Short mmCIF file of C-alpha atoms and ligand atoms in Angstrom, two decimals:
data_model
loop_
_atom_site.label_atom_id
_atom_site.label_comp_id
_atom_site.label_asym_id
_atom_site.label_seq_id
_atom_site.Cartn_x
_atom_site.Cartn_y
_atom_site.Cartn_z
CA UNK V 54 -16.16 -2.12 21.04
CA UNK V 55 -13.62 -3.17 23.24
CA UNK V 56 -9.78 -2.56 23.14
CA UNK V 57 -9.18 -5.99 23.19
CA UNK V 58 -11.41 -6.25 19.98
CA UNK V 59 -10.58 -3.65 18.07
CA UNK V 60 -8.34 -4.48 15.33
CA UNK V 61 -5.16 -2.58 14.14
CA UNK V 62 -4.11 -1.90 10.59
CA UNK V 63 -0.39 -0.94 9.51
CA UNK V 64 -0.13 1.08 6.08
CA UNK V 65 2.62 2.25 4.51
CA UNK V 66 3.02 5.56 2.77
CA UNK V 67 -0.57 6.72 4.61
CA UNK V 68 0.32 10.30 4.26
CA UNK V 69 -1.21 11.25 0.89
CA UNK V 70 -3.21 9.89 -2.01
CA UNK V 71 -3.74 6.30 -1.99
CA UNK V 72 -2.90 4.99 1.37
CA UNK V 73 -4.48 8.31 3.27
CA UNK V 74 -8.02 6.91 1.79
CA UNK V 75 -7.50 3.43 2.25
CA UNK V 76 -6.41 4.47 6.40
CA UNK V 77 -9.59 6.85 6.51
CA UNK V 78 -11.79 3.60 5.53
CA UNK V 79 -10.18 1.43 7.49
CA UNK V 80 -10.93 4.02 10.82
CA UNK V 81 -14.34 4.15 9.29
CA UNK V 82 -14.44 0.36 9.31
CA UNK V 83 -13.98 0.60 13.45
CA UNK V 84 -10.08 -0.21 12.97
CA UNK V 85 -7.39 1.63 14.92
CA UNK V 86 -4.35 3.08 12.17
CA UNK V 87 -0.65 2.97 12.06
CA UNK V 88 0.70 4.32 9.54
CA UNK V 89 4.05 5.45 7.80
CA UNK V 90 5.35 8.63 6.02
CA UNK V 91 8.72 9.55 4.42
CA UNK V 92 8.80 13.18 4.31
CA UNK V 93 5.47 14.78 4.91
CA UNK V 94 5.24 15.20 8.26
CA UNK V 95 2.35 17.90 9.04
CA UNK V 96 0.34 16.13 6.00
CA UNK V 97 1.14 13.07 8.48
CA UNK V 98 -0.41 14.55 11.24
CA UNK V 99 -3.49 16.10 9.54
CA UNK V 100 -4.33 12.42 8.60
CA UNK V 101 -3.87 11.40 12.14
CA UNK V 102 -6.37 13.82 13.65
CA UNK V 103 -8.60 13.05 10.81
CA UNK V 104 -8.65 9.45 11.70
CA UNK V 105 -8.64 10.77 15.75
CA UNK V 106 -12.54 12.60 14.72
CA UNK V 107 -13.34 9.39 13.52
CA UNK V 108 -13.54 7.77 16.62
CA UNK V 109 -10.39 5.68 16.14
CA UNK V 110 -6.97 5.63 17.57
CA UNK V 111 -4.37 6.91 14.71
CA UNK V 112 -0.21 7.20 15.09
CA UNK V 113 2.52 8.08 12.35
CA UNK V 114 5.92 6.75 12.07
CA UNK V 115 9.09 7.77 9.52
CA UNK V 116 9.67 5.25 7.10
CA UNK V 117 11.50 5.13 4.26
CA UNK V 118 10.66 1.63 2.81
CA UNK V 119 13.36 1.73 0.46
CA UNK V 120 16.07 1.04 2.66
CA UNK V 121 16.06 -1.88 4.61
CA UNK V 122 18.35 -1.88 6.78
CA UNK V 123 15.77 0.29 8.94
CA UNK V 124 13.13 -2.13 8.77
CA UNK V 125 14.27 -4.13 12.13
CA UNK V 126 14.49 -1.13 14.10
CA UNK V 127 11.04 -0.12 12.57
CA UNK V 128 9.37 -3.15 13.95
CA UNK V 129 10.63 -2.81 17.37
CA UNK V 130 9.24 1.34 17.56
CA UNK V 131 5.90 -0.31 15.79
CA UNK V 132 6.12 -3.68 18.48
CA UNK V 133 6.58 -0.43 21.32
CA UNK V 134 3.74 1.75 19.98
CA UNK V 135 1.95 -1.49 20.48
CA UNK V 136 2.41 -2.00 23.59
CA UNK V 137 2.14 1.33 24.84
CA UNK V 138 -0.94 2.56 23.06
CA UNK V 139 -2.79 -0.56 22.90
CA UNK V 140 -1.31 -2.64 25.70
CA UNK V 141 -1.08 -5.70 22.85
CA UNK V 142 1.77 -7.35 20.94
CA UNK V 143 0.49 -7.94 17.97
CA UNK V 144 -1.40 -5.52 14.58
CA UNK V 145 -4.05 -6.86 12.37
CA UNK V 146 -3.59 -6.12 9.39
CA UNK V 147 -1.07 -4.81 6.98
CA UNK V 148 -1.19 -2.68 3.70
CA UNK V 149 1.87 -2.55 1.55
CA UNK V 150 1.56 0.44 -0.29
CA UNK V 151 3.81 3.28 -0.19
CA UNK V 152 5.45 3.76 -3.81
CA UNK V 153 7.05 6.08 -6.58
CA UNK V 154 6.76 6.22 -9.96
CA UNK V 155 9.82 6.69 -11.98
CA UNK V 156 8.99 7.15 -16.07
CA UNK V 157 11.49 6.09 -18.39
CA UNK V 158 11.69 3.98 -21.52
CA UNK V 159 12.99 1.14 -21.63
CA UNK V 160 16.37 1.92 -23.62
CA UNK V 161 17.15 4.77 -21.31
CA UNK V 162 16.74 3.62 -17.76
CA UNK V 163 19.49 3.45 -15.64
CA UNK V 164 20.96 1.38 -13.54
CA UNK V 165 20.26 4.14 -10.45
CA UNK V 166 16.38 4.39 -11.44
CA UNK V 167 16.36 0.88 -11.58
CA UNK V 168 17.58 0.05 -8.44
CA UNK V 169 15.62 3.00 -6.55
CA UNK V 170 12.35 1.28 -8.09
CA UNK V 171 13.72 -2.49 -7.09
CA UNK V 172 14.54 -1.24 -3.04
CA UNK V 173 10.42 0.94 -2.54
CA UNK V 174 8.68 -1.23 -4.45
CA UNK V 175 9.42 -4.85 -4.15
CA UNK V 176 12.50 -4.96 -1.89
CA UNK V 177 11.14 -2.99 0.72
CA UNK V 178 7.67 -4.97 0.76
CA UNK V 179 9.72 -8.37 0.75
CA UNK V 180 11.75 -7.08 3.79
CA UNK V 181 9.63 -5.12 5.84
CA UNK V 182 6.49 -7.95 5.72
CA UNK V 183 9.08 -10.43 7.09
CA UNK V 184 10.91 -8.14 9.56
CA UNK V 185 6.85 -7.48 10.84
CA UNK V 186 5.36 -11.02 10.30
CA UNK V 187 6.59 -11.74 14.27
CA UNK V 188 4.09 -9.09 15.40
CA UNK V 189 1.00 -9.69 12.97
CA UNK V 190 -1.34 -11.44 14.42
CA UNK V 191 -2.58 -14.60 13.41
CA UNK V 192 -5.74 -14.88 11.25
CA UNK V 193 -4.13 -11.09 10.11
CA UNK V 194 -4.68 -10.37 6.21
CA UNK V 195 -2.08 -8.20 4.05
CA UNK V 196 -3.05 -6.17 1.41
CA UNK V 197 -0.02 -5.77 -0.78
CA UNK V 198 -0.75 -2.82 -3.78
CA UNK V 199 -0.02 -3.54 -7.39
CA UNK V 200 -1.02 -1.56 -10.42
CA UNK V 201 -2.98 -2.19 -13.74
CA UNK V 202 1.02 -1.79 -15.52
CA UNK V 203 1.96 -5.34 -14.32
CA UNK V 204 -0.98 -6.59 -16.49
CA UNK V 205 -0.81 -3.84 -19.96
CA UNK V 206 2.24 -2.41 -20.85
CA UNK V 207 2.87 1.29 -21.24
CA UNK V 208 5.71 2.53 -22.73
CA UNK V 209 8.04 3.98 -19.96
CA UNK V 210 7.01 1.72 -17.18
CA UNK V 211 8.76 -1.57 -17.31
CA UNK V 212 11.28 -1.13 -14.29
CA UNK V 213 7.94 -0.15 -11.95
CA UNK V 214 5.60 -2.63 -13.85
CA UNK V 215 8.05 -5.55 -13.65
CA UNK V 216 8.49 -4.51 -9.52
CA UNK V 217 4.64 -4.50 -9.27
CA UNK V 218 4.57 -7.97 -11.17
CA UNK V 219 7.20 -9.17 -8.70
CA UNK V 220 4.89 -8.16 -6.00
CA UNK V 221 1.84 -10.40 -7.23
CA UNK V 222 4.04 -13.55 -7.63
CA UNK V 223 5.21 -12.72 -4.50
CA UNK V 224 1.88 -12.17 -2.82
CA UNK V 225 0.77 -16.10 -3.71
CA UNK V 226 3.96 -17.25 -1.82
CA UNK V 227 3.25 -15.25 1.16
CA UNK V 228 0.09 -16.37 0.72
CA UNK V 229 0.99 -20.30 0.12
CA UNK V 230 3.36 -19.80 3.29
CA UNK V 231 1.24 -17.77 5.68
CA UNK V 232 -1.74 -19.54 5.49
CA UNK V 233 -0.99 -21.90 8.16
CA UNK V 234 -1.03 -19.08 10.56
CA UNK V 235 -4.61 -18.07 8.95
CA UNK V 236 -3.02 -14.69 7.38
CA UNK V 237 -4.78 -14.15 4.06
CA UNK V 238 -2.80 -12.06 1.37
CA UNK V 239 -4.32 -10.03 -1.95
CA UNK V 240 -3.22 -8.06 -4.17
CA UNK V 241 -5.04 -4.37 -5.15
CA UNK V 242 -4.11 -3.47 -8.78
CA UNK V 243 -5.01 0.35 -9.51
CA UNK V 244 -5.63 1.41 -12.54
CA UNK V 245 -4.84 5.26 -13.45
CA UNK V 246 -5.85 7.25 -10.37
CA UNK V 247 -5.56 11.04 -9.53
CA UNK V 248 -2.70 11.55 -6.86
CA UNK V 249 0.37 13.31 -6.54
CA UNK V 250 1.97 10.10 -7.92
CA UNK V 251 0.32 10.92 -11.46
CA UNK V 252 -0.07 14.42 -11.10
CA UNK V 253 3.01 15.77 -13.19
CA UNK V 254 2.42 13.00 -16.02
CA UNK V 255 -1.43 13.98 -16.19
CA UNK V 256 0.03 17.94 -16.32
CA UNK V 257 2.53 17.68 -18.85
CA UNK V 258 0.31 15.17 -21.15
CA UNK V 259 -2.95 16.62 -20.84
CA UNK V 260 -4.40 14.56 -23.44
CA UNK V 261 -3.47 11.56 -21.41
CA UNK V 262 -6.53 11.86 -19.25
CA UNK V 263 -8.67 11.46 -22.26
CA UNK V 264 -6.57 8.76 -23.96
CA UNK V 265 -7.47 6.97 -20.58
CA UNK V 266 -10.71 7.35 -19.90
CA UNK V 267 -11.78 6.34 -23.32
CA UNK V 268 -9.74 3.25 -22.36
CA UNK V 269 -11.50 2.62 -19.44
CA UNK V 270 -15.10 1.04 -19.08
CA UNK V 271 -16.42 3.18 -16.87
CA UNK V 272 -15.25 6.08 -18.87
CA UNK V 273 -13.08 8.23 -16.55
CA UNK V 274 -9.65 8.43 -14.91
CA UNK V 275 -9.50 7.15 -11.05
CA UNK V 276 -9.77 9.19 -8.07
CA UNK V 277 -8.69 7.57 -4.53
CA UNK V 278 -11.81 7.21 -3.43
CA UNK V 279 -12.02 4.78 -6.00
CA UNK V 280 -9.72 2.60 -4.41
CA UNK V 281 -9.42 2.82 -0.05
CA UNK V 282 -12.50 0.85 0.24
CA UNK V 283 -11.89 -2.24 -1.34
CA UNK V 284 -8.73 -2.49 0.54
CA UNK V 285 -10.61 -1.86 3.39
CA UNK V 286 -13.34 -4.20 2.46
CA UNK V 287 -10.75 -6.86 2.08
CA UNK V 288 -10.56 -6.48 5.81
CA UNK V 289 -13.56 -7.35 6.89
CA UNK V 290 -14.79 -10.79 7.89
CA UNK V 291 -17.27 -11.08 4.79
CA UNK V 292 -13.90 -11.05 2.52
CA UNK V 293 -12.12 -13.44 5.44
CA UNK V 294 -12.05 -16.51 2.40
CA UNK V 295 -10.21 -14.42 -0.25
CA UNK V 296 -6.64 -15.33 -0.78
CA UNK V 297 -4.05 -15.15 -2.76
CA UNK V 298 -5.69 -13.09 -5.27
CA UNK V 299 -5.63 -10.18 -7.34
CA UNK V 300 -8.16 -7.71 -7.70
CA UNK V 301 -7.92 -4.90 -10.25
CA UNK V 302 -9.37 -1.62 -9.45
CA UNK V 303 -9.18 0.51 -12.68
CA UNK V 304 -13.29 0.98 -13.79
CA UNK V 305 -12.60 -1.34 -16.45
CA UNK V 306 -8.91 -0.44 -18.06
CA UNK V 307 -7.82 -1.69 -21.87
CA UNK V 308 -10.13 -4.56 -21.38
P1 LIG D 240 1.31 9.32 -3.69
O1 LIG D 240 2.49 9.90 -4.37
O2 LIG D 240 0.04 10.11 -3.64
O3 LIG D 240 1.69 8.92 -2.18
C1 LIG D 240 2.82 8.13 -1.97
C2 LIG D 240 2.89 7.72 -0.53
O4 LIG D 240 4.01 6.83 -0.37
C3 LIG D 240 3.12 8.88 0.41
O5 LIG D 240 2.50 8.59 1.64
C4 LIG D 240 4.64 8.89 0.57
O6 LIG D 240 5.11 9.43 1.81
C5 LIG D 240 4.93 7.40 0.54
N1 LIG D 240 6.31 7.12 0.09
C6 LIG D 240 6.88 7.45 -1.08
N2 LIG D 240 8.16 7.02 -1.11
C7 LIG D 240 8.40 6.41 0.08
C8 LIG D 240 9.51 5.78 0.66
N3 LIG D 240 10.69 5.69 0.03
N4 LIG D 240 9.39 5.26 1.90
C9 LIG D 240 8.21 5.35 2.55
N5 LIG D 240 7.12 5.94 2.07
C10 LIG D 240 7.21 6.47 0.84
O7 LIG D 240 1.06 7.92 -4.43
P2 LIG D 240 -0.25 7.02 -4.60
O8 LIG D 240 -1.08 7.12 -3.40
O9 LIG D 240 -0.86 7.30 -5.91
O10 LIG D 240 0.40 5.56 -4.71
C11 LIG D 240 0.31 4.63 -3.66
C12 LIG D 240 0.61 3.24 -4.22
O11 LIG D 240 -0.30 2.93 -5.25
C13 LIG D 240 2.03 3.09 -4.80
O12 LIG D 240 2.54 1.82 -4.46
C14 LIG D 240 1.78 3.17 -6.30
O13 LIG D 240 2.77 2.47 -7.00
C15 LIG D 240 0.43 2.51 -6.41
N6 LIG D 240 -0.36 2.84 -7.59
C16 LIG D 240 -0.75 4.14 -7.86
C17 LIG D 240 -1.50 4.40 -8.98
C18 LIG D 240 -1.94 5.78 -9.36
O14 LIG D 240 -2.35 5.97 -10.51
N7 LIG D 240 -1.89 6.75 -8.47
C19 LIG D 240 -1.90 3.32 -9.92
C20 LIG D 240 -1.48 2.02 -9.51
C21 LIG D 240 -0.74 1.81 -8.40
P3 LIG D 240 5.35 11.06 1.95
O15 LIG D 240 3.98 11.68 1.82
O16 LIG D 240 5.92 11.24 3.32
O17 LIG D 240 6.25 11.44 0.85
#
């Protein structure tokens, strides 16, 4: 494949768990990876020469998606990378999906939890798609990553659930809007899946994972393997007529 045709996907949050399988696919798809991390740096770099013995081109950048102000600067280091690396202008395909998961009930969350959920998970993905949309190609797609909780309620999640339910509304306007520039956008709803993000709730409850999985209709709790692949599969030209949709990933949860 030639540089010209190979295609070049943008993930956020890429260093661990969700995102770090969905960029591994991708490279196995034939794609070349950018990708962002916040903190972890060397876990950063072990993805990037895990994608690199795949074949593919791979390069991490610092974001933190929760504060916007960065996001123009961002665009112009991710328009230079570009450039540089690829000698083009323009990525493929974006996946919104770096995230944090703040519990707390509904009576008791504060103002400070509320707005830390509002600026990661729906202000930063408003933001940073438009501060990009100049260097996506047209005929790009963006994957933009939900979660089963903006569908069934669980007590302690309505600040992130109501974010992620933001996020699907907003995915049919991008959708509605983008189209004339042939840039499909979906929506990936998780269900429960084993990563760092669940980690502490699935130690300190451990009958949670049970509760789940006889929830779910495939009987068990997610893993992330579960999950990179269809956003990677809703990549590919066989999934080029999918829009505006939302897919839910969770093996069959509280159905
Ligand atoms: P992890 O905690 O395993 O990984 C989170 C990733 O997001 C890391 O790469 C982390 O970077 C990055 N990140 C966190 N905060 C920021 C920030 N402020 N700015 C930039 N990057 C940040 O989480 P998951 O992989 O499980 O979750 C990924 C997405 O999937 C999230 O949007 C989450 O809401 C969603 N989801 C997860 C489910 C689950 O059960 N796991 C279920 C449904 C949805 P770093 O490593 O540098 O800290």
């Amino acid at each position: 494949m030639s540089t010209q045709e190979t295609k070049i996907a943008l993930i956020t949050g890429g260093s661990r768990g969700l995102g770090k399988n969905a960029a591994l696919k991708i490279a196995q798809q034939g794609h070349d990876v950018i990708f962002t991390y916040n903190s972890k740096k060397t876990e950063a770099e072990e993805v990037v020469r895990e994608i690199e013995a795949l074949g593919r081109k791979a390069m991490a950048l610092q974001l933190d998606v929760g504060n916007s102000k960065s996001f123009e600067a961002f665009a112009k280091q991710v328009h230079s990378a570009l450039k540089q690396t690829w000698s083009r202008d323009h990525f493929n395909f974006l996946v919104n999906n770096a995230g944090i998961g703040i519990h707390s009930p509904f009576a008791q969350t504060t103002e400070e939890q509320f707005d830390q959920l509002m600026n990661v998970h729906f202000k930063g993905v408003y933001f940073l798609t438009q501060k990009l949309l100049p260097i996506i190609a047209d005929g790009g797609r963006i994957v933009n990553i939900s979660t089963g909780l903006a569908r069934f309620a669980i007590p302690g999640y309505s600040a992130y659930g109501a974010m992620k339910g933001a996020i699907e509304v907003l995915s049919r306007y991008m959708a509605k809007e983008l189209g004339a520039r042939g840039i499909a956008v979906n929506v990936v709803a998780p269900g429960a899946i084993h990563t760092d993000f669940t980690k502490d709730s699935f130690d300190s409850h451990p009958e949670m994972e049970k509760f789940i999985s006889s929830q779910t209709a495939l009987g068990r709790v997610g893993v992330a393997d579960d999950i990179g692949g269809v956003i990677a599969s809703l990549l590919s030209e066989d999934n080029r007529w999918i829009n505006a949709q939302r897919i839910e990933v969770s093996g069959g949860m509280f159905l």
